[in-house]
């Protein structure tokens, strides 16, 4: 592309064309999978003096790969960042971010509803091996962050909306509070994707995605991304990714590039379907509560309108019934399959709190009967009729 700047303002052009250099691969409209583990050099000087940030110079596949690089350029542009890095999973991205920002003895502030395995990493590895301490907050009110941050706070971990109860955090407000004590703000942006929310513009420092969800979009790839705006942090993340070895394979990167091309049209459909399903559930006599940030009844609807330009296909609800009845409902569904993960073409159902203790349910603000569904691309009328039949069997 001769002038890529014009592309930078438009997410559709970014996913379709940005970062691609057709002239370097025989004008193929789709870039090749650079399935090589190393690149060779004419001279030793050329090897020792090359700059790892140069888009046209590569040495070894654990450091960088041209297919991976195209994916990173697109995510950087979508997130309005200075740099982005791809990883072999969302958790590889998340743990690399934590280990790059925190040091032994760091204090971290994290929301209770952050992704479970990330909390396991903080509570387990980080506490045991690095003496890192964590203060958990619900995260709905800025005063909680004011009270939780300290002089030694290095990192604040957000996920907005969170992916079980769909609570939001005021990203701009948290960034201001964290900025006063020099802490970095990390946010999991997987739910909104880079199309419906740009947290770096709101003051966040690190945006994380698991590309296993909407970016991949077809339930056939595991991957992660980080996007940042600070050059020093970008340098550190690049260096640590190389040392930790978390770069994805070129084939996975290629699948993520392919997923990205249709992401915007897919999530628009996921949103439309989820909205129809959410309204159906909200009006159902056996449903006590629906958690979907796109519903005007969502308690943080105003905040949602301020910081997001859309919502996607995941939502949850609590039935007027026991956890056993919720399980029965989930198992009566036919189109919605029981499974974790989300963001693919298929509809899924899961009871994320089915084995939680009552104490944890209280902390996580969702009862054992909370049902999470991902509204896939099978058509809203089919999904609603699937839910209707399952309710009738209750
Ligand atoms: C799935 C998920 C992750 C973890 O991503 P992996 O690619 O499975 O490592 C992180 N955050 C959220 C919100 C997720 O749903």
Coordinates of C-alpha atoms and ligand atoms in Angstrom, one line a residue:
X1 CA 0.0 0.0 0.0
X2 CA 1.5 3.3 -1.0
X3 CA -0.2 5.5 1.5
X4 CA -1.2 3.6 4.6
X5 CA -2.1 6.7 6.6
X6 CA -5.5 7.1 5.1
X7 CA -6.2 3.6 6.2
X8 CA -5.5 4.2 9.8
X9 CA -8.8 5.9 10.5
X10 CA -11.0 3.1 9.2
X11 CA -11.3 -0.3 10.9
X12 CA -12.7 -2.0 7.8
X13 CA -9.8 -0.8 5.7
X14 CA -7.3 -1.8 8.4
X15 CA -8.6 -5.4 8.7
X16 CA -8.8 -5.7 4.9
X17 CA -5.6 -4.2 3.7
X18 CA -3.5 -2.4 6.3
X19 CA 0.0 -3.8 7.0
X20 CA 0.1 -5.9 3.9
X21 CA 2.7 -5.4 1.2
X22 CA 1.5 -7.2 -1.8
X23 CA 4.5 -6.3 -3.9
X24 CA 6.7 -8.4 -1.6
X25 CA 4.7 -11.5 -2.3
X26 CA 3.9 -11.5 -6.1
X27 CA 0.8 -9.3 -5.5
X28 CA -1.1 -12.2 -3.9
X29 CA -4.2 -10.7 -2.3
X30 CA -3.6 -13.0 0.7
X31 CA -0.2 -13.0 2.3
X32 CA 1.7 -16.3 2.5
X33 CA 2.2 -18.3 5.7
X34 CA 6.0 -17.7 6.1
X35 CA 6.6 -21.2 7.4
X36 CA 10.3 -20.7 8.1
X37 CA 12.1 -20.9 11.4
X38 CA 15.1 -18.8 10.3
X39 CA 16.3 -16.3 7.7
X40 CA 19.8 -16.2 6.3
X41 CA 22.2 -13.2 5.8
X42 CA 24.8 -12.2 3.3
X43 CA 27.4 -11.2 5.9
X44 CA 27.9 -11.4 9.6
X45 CA 27.8 -7.7 9.9
X46 CA 24.3 -7.7 8.4
X47 CA 23.2 -10.2 11.0
X48 CA 24.8 -8.4 14.0
X49 CA 23.7 -4.9 13.0
X50 CA 20.1 -5.5 12.0
X51 CA 17.3 -3.7 13.9
X52 CA 14.6 -6.1 15.2
X53 CA 11.9 -3.4 14.6
X54 CA 12.7 -3.2 10.9
X55 CA 9.7 -4.7 9.1
X56 CA 11.8 -6.1 6.3
X57 CA 14.5 -7.8 8.4
X58 CA 14.0 -11.2 10.1
X59 CA 16.5 -13.6 11.8
X60 CA 14.7 -16.3 13.8
X61 CA 11.1 -17.4 14.2
X62 CA 11.0 -17.1 18.0
X63 CA 11.9 -13.4 17.6
X64 CA 9.6 -12.3 14.7
X65 CA 8.0 -13.7 11.5
X66 CA 6.5 -11.7 8.6
X67 CA 3.1 -13.3 8.8
X68 CA 2.9 -12.6 12.5
X69 CA 4.1 -9.0 11.8
X70 CA 1.1 -8.3 9.5
X71 CA -1.3 -9.4 12.2
X72 CA 0.5 -7.1 14.7
X73 CA 0.4 -4.1 12.4
X74 CA -3.4 -4.5 12.0
X75 CA -4.0 -4.8 15.8
X76 CA -1.7 -1.8 16.5
X77 CA -3.7 0.3 14.0
X78 CA -7.1 -0.9 15.3
X79 CA -6.1 -0.1 18.9
X80 CA -4.5 3.3 18.0
X81 CA -1.3 2.0 19.6
X82 CA 2.3 2.5 19.0
X83 CA 3.0 -1.3 18.9
X84 CA 1.3 -4.6 19.2
X85 CA 2.6 -8.1 19.8
X86 CA 1.1 -11.5 19.1
X87 CA 1.2 -14.5 21.4
X88 CA 0.5 -18.2 21.3
X89 CA -2.5 -17.7 23.6
X90 CA -4.4 -15.1 25.5
X91 CA -2.7 -16.3 28.7
X92 CA 0.8 -16.1 27.2
X93 CA -0.1 -12.4 26.4
X94 CA -1.5 -11.8 29.9
X95 CA 1.3 -13.4 31.9
X96 CA 4.0 -11.7 29.7
X97 CA 2.3 -8.4 30.4
X98 CA 2.2 -8.9 34.2
X99 CA 5.8 -10.2 34.3
X100 CA 7.0 -7.2 32.2
X101 CA 5.4 -4.6 34.4
X102 CA 5.7 -6.1 37.9
X103 CA 8.7 -6.8 39.9
X104 CA 9.3 -8.8 43.2
X105 CA 7.1 -7.2 45.9
X106 CA 4.8 -5.3 43.5
X107 CA 1.3 -4.4 44.5
X108 CA -1.5 -5.1 41.9
X109 CA -5.1 -4.0 41.9
X110 CA -7.4 -6.3 40.1
X111 CA -11.2 -6.7 39.6
X112 CA -12.8 -9.7 41.2
X113 CA -14.4 -10.6 37.8
X114 CA -11.1 -10.7 35.9
X115 CA -10.5 -13.9 33.9
X116 CA -10.2 -16.8 36.4
X117 CA -6.8 -18.2 35.2
X118 CA -5.2 -14.8 35.3
X119 CA -6.3 -14.5 39.0
X120 CA -4.9 -18.0 39.5
X121 CA -1.6 -16.8 38.1
X122 CA -1.6 -13.7 40.4
X123 CA -2.7 -15.6 43.5
X124 CA -0.4 -18.6 42.8
X125 CA 2.7 -18.0 40.9
X126 CA 3.0 -14.2 41.5
X127 CA 2.4 -14.5 45.2
X128 CA 4.5 -17.6 45.8
X129 CA 7.5 -16.8 43.6
X130 CA 7.5 -13.0 43.5
X131 CA 5.9 -11.9 46.7
X132 CA 3.4 -9.8 44.7
X133 CA 0.3 -8.8 46.6
X134 CA -3.1 -8.2 45.1
X135 CA -6.0 -6.1 46.2
X136 CA -9.3 -7.1 44.6
X137 CA -12.1 -4.6 43.9
X138 CA -15.6 -5.0 42.4
X139 CA -14.6 -2.2 40.0
X140 CA -17.9 -0.5 39.4
X141 CA -17.1 2.6 41.4
X142 CA -14.0 4.7 41.1
X143 CA -13.8 5.2 44.8
X144 CA -12.9 1.5 45.1
X145 CA -9.8 2.1 43.0
X146 CA -9.0 5.4 44.9
X147 CA -9.0 3.3 48.1
X148 CA -7.1 0.3 46.7
X149 CA -4.1 2.0 44.9
X150 CA -0.9 2.6 46.9
X151 CA 2.5 4.1 46.3
X152 CA 3.9 0.7 45.4
X153 CA 1.0 -0.2 43.0
X154 CA 2.5 -1.1 39.6
X155 CA -0.4 -2.6 37.8
X156 CA -4.2 -2.2 37.7
X157 CA -6.0 -5.1 35.9
X158 CA -9.4 -4.5 34.3
X159 CA -11.8 -6.4 32.1
X160 CA -14.6 -4.3 30.8
X161 CA -17.2 -5.6 30.3
X162 CA -16.2 -8.6 32.4
X163 CA -17.2 -11.9 30.8
X164 CA -19.6 -13.6 33.3
X165 CA -21.6 -10.8 34.9
X166 CA -20.7 -8.1 32.3
X167 CA -19.8 -5.4 34.8
X168 CA -18.0 -2.3 33.5
X169 CA -15.1 -0.2 34.8
X170 CA -14.7 3.5 34.0
X171 CA -11.5 3.2 32.0
X172 CA -10.7 6.9 31.8
X173 CA -11.4 7.4 35.5
X174 CA -9.3 4.4 36.5
X175 CA -6.4 5.6 34.3
X176 CA -6.4 8.9 36.0
X177 CA -6.2 7.3 39.4
X178 CA -3.5 4.8 38.4
X179 CA -1.5 7.6 36.7
X180 CA -1.2 9.4 40.0
X181 CA 0.8 6.5 41.6
X182 CA 2.6 5.6 38.3
X183 CA 0.8 2.3 37.9
X184 CA 0.1 0.9 34.4
X185 CA -3.5 0.1 33.5
X186 CA -4.0 -3.3 31.8
X187 CA -7.4 -4.1 30.2
X188 CA -8.7 -7.3 28.6
X189 CA -10.6 -6.0 25.6
X190 CA -11.6 -9.4 24.2
X191 CA -15.3 -8.9 24.6
X192 CA -15.7 -5.6 22.7
X193 CA -12.8 -6.3 20.3
X194 CA -10.7 -3.4 18.9
X195 CA -13.7 -2.3 16.8
X196 CA -16.1 -1.5 19.6
X197 CA -13.7 -0.1 22.2
X198 CA -10.2 1.6 22.1
X199 CA -9.0 1.6 25.7
X200 CA -5.6 3.2 24.8
X201 CA -7.5 6.4 23.8
X202 CA -9.2 6.4 27.2
X203 CA -5.8 6.2 29.0
X204 CA -5.1 2.5 29.4
X205 CA -1.5 1.4 28.9
X206 CA -1.8 -2.2 27.8
X207 CA -4.7 -3.7 25.9
X208 CA -4.9 -7.5 25.8
X209 CA -6.9 -9.8 23.5
X210 CA -7.4 -13.5 23.3
X211 CA -7.6 -14.0 19.6
X212 CA -9.1 -17.4 20.4
X213 CA -12.5 -15.6 20.6
X214 CA -13.8 -13.0 18.0
X215 CA -10.5 -12.3 16.2
X216 CA -10.1 -16.0 15.2
X217 CA -13.8 -16.2 15.1
X218 CA -14.1 -19.8 13.9
X219 CA -13.1 -21.8 17.0
X220 CA -10.1 -23.1 15.2
X221 CA -7.2 -21.2 16.7
X222 CA -5.7 -20.2 20.1
X223 CA -3.8 -16.9 20.3
X224 CA -3.3 -13.6 22.1
X225 CA -2.3 -10.0 21.5
X226 CA -1.0 -7.1 23.5
X227 CA -1.2 -3.5 22.2
X228 CA 0.6 -0.6 23.9
X229 CA 1.3 3.1 23.4
X230 CA 4.6 3.6 25.3
X231 CA 7.8 2.9 23.4
X232 CA 9.7 1.8 26.5
X233 CA 7.1 -0.7 27.4
X234 CA 6.9 -2.0 23.8
X235 CA 10.7 -2.6 23.9
X236 CA 10.4 -4.6 27.1
X237 CA 7.5 -6.7 25.9
X238 CA 9.3 -7.5 22.7
X239 CA 12.4 -8.5 24.6
X240 CA 10.5 -10.7 27.1
X241 CA 8.3 -12.3 24.4
X242 CA 11.6 -13.4 22.8
X243 CA 12.9 -14.8 26.1
X244 CA 9.6 -16.4 27.3
X245 CA 9.1 -17.8 23.8
X246 CA 5.4 -17.0 23.5
X247 CA 5.2 -16.0 19.8
X248 CA 2.4 -17.8 17.9
X249 CA 3.2 -20.0 14.9
X250 CA 2.9 -18.5 11.4
X251 CA -0.1 -20.7 10.5
X252 CA -2.0 -19.4 13.6
X253 CA -1.1 -15.8 12.8
X254 CA -2.4 -16.4 9.3
X255 CA -5.7 -17.7 10.6
X256 CA -6.0 -14.7 12.9
X257 CA -5.5 -12.4 9.9
X258 CA -8.2 -14.3 8.1
X259 CA -10.5 -14.0 11.0
X260 CA -9.9 -10.3 11.4
X261 CA -11.1 -9.6 7.8
X262 CA -14.6 -10.6 8.6
X263 CA -14.6 -9.7 12.3
X264 CA -16.6 -6.4 12.0
X265 CA -19.4 -8.0 10.0
X266 CA -19.5 -11.0 12.3
X267 CA -19.6 -9.1 15.5
X268 CA -22.4 -6.8 14.2
X269 CA -24.5 -9.9 13.6
X270 CA -23.5 -11.4 17.0
X271 CA -24.6 -8.1 18.6
X272 CA -27.9 -8.0 16.7
X273 CA -28.7 -11.6 17.7
X274 CA -27.6 -11.2 21.3
X275 CA -29.8 -8.1 21.6
X276 CA -32.8 -10.0 20.4
X277 CA -32.1 -12.9 22.7
X278 CA -31.5 -10.6 25.6
X279 CA -34.8 -8.9 25.1
X280 CA -36.5 -12.3 24.8
X281 CA -35.0 -13.4 28.1
X282 CA -35.7 -10.2 29.8
X283 CA -39.4 -10.7 29.1
X284 CA -39.5 -14.3 30.0
X285 CA -41.4 -15.1 33.3
X286 CA -38.8 -17.7 34.4
X287 CA -35.9 -15.2 34.1
X288 CA -34.9 -13.2 37.1
X289 CA -32.1 -11.1 35.6
X290 CA -30.3 -10.6 32.3
X291 CA -26.7 -9.3 32.1
X292 CA -26.1 -7.7 28.8
X293 CA -24.5 -4.2 28.5
X294 CA -26.5 -3.4 25.4
X295 CA -29.8 -3.5 27.4
X296 CA -31.0 -0.1 28.6
X297 CA -31.8 -1.9 31.9
X298 CA -28.1 -2.6 32.4
X299 CA -27.0 -0.6 35.5
X300 CA -24.0 0.8 33.7
X301 CA -25.7 1.5 30.4
X302 CA -24.7 5.2 30.4
X303 CA -21.0 4.3 31.0
X304 CA -21.3 1.7 28.3
X305 CA -22.5 4.3 25.8
X306 CA -19.6 6.6 26.8
X307 CA -16.7 4.1 26.3
X308 CA -18.0 1.5 23.9
X309 CA -19.5 1.7 20.4
X310 CA -21.1 -1.7 20.6
X311 CA -21.5 -5.0 22.3
X312 CA -21.0 -8.6 21.1
X313 CA -22.6 -12.0 21.4
X314 CA -22.0 -13.1 25.0
X315 CA -24.5 -12.5 27.8
X316 CA -25.7 -14.2 31.0
X317 CA -28.9 -14.6 32.9
X318 CA -30.2 -16.1 36.1
X319 CA -33.4 -18.1 36.1
X320 CA -36.1 -18.1 38.7
X321 CA -35.0 -21.5 39.9
X322 CA -32.2 -23.6 41.4
X323 CA -28.8 -24.4 40.0
X324 CA -30.0 -27.9 39.2
X325 CA -32.9 -26.4 37.1
X326 CA -30.4 -24.1 35.4
X327 CA -28.3 -27.2 34.5
X328 CA -31.4 -28.9 33.2
X329 CA -32.2 -25.9 31.0
X330 CA -28.6 -25.8 29.7
X331 CA -28.7 -29.5 28.9
X332 CA -32.1 -29.3 27.2
X333 CA -30.7 -26.8 24.6
X334 CA -29.9 -28.3 21.2
X335 CA -28.3 -25.5 19.1
X336 CA -26.5 -24.0 22.1
X337 CA -23.8 -26.6 22.9
X338 CA -22.3 -26.9 26.4
X339 CA -18.7 -25.6 26.2
X340 CA -16.3 -22.9 27.5
X341 CA -14.8 -20.3 25.2
X342 CA -16.9 -18.1 22.9
X343 CA -16.5 -15.8 19.9
X344 CA -16.8 -18.4 17.2
X345 CA -19.7 -19.0 14.7
X346 CA -21.4 -21.4 17.1
X347 CA -23.8 -20.8 20.0
X348 CA -22.6 -22.1 23.4
X349 CA -24.0 -22.4 26.9
X350 CA -22.1 -22.7 30.2
X351 CA -22.7 -22.5 33.9
X352 CA -19.5 -20.8 35.0
X353 CA -20.4 -20.8 38.7
X354 CA -21.9 -24.3 38.9
X355 CA -19.1 -25.5 41.2
X356 CA -18.3 -22.3 43.0
X357 CA -18.7 -22.0 46.8
X358 CA -21.5 -19.7 48.0
X359 CA -18.8 -17.3 49.3
X360 CA -17.2 -17.1 45.9
X361 CA -20.6 -16.6 44.2
X362 CA -21.2 -13.6 46.5
X363 CA -17.8 -12.1 45.7
X364 CA -18.2 -12.8 41.9
X365 CA -21.8 -11.4 42.1
X366 CA -23.4 -14.3 40.3
X367 CA -25.3 -17.2 41.8
X368 CA -24.6 -20.9 41.1
X369 CA -27.6 -20.8 38.7
X370 CA -26.1 -18.1 36.4
X371 CA -26.2 -19.3 32.8
X372 CA -23.8 -17.8 30.2
X373 CA -24.6 -18.1 26.5
X374 CA -22.7 -17.1 23.4
X375 CA -25.1 -16.2 20.6
X376 CA -23.6 -17.6 17.4
X377 CA -24.4 -17.1 13.8
X378 CA -27.2 -19.7 13.5
X379 CA -29.9 -17.1 13.3
X380 CA -31.8 -15.3 16.1
X381 CA -35.2 -17.1 15.4
X382 CA -33.5 -20.5 15.7
X383 CA -31.7 -19.5 19.0
X384 CA -34.9 -18.1 20.5
X385 CA -36.9 -21.1 19.6
X386 CA -34.2 -23.4 21.1
X387 CA -34.4 -21.4 24.3
X388 CA -38.2 -21.5 24.3
X389 CA -38.3 -25.3 24.0
X390 CA -35.8 -25.7 26.8
X391 CA -37.9 -23.4 29.1
X392 CA -41.0 -25.4 28.3
X393 CA -39.2 -28.6 29.5
X394 CA -38.4 -27.0 32.9
Ligands
LIG1 C1 -10.6 -17.1 26.9 C2 -10.2 -15.9 27.6 C3 -8.9 -15.6 28.0 C4 -7.8 -16.6 27.8 O1 -7.4 -16.7 26.5 P1 -6.6 -18.0 25.9 O2 -6.4 -17.7 24.5 O3 -7.6 -19.2 26.2 O4 -5.4 -18.1 26.7 C5 -8.6 -14.4 28.6 N1 -9.6 -13.5 28.8 C6 -10.9 -13.7 28.5 C7 -11.9 -12.7 28.8 C8 -11.2 -14.9 27.9 O5 -12.5 -15.2 27.6

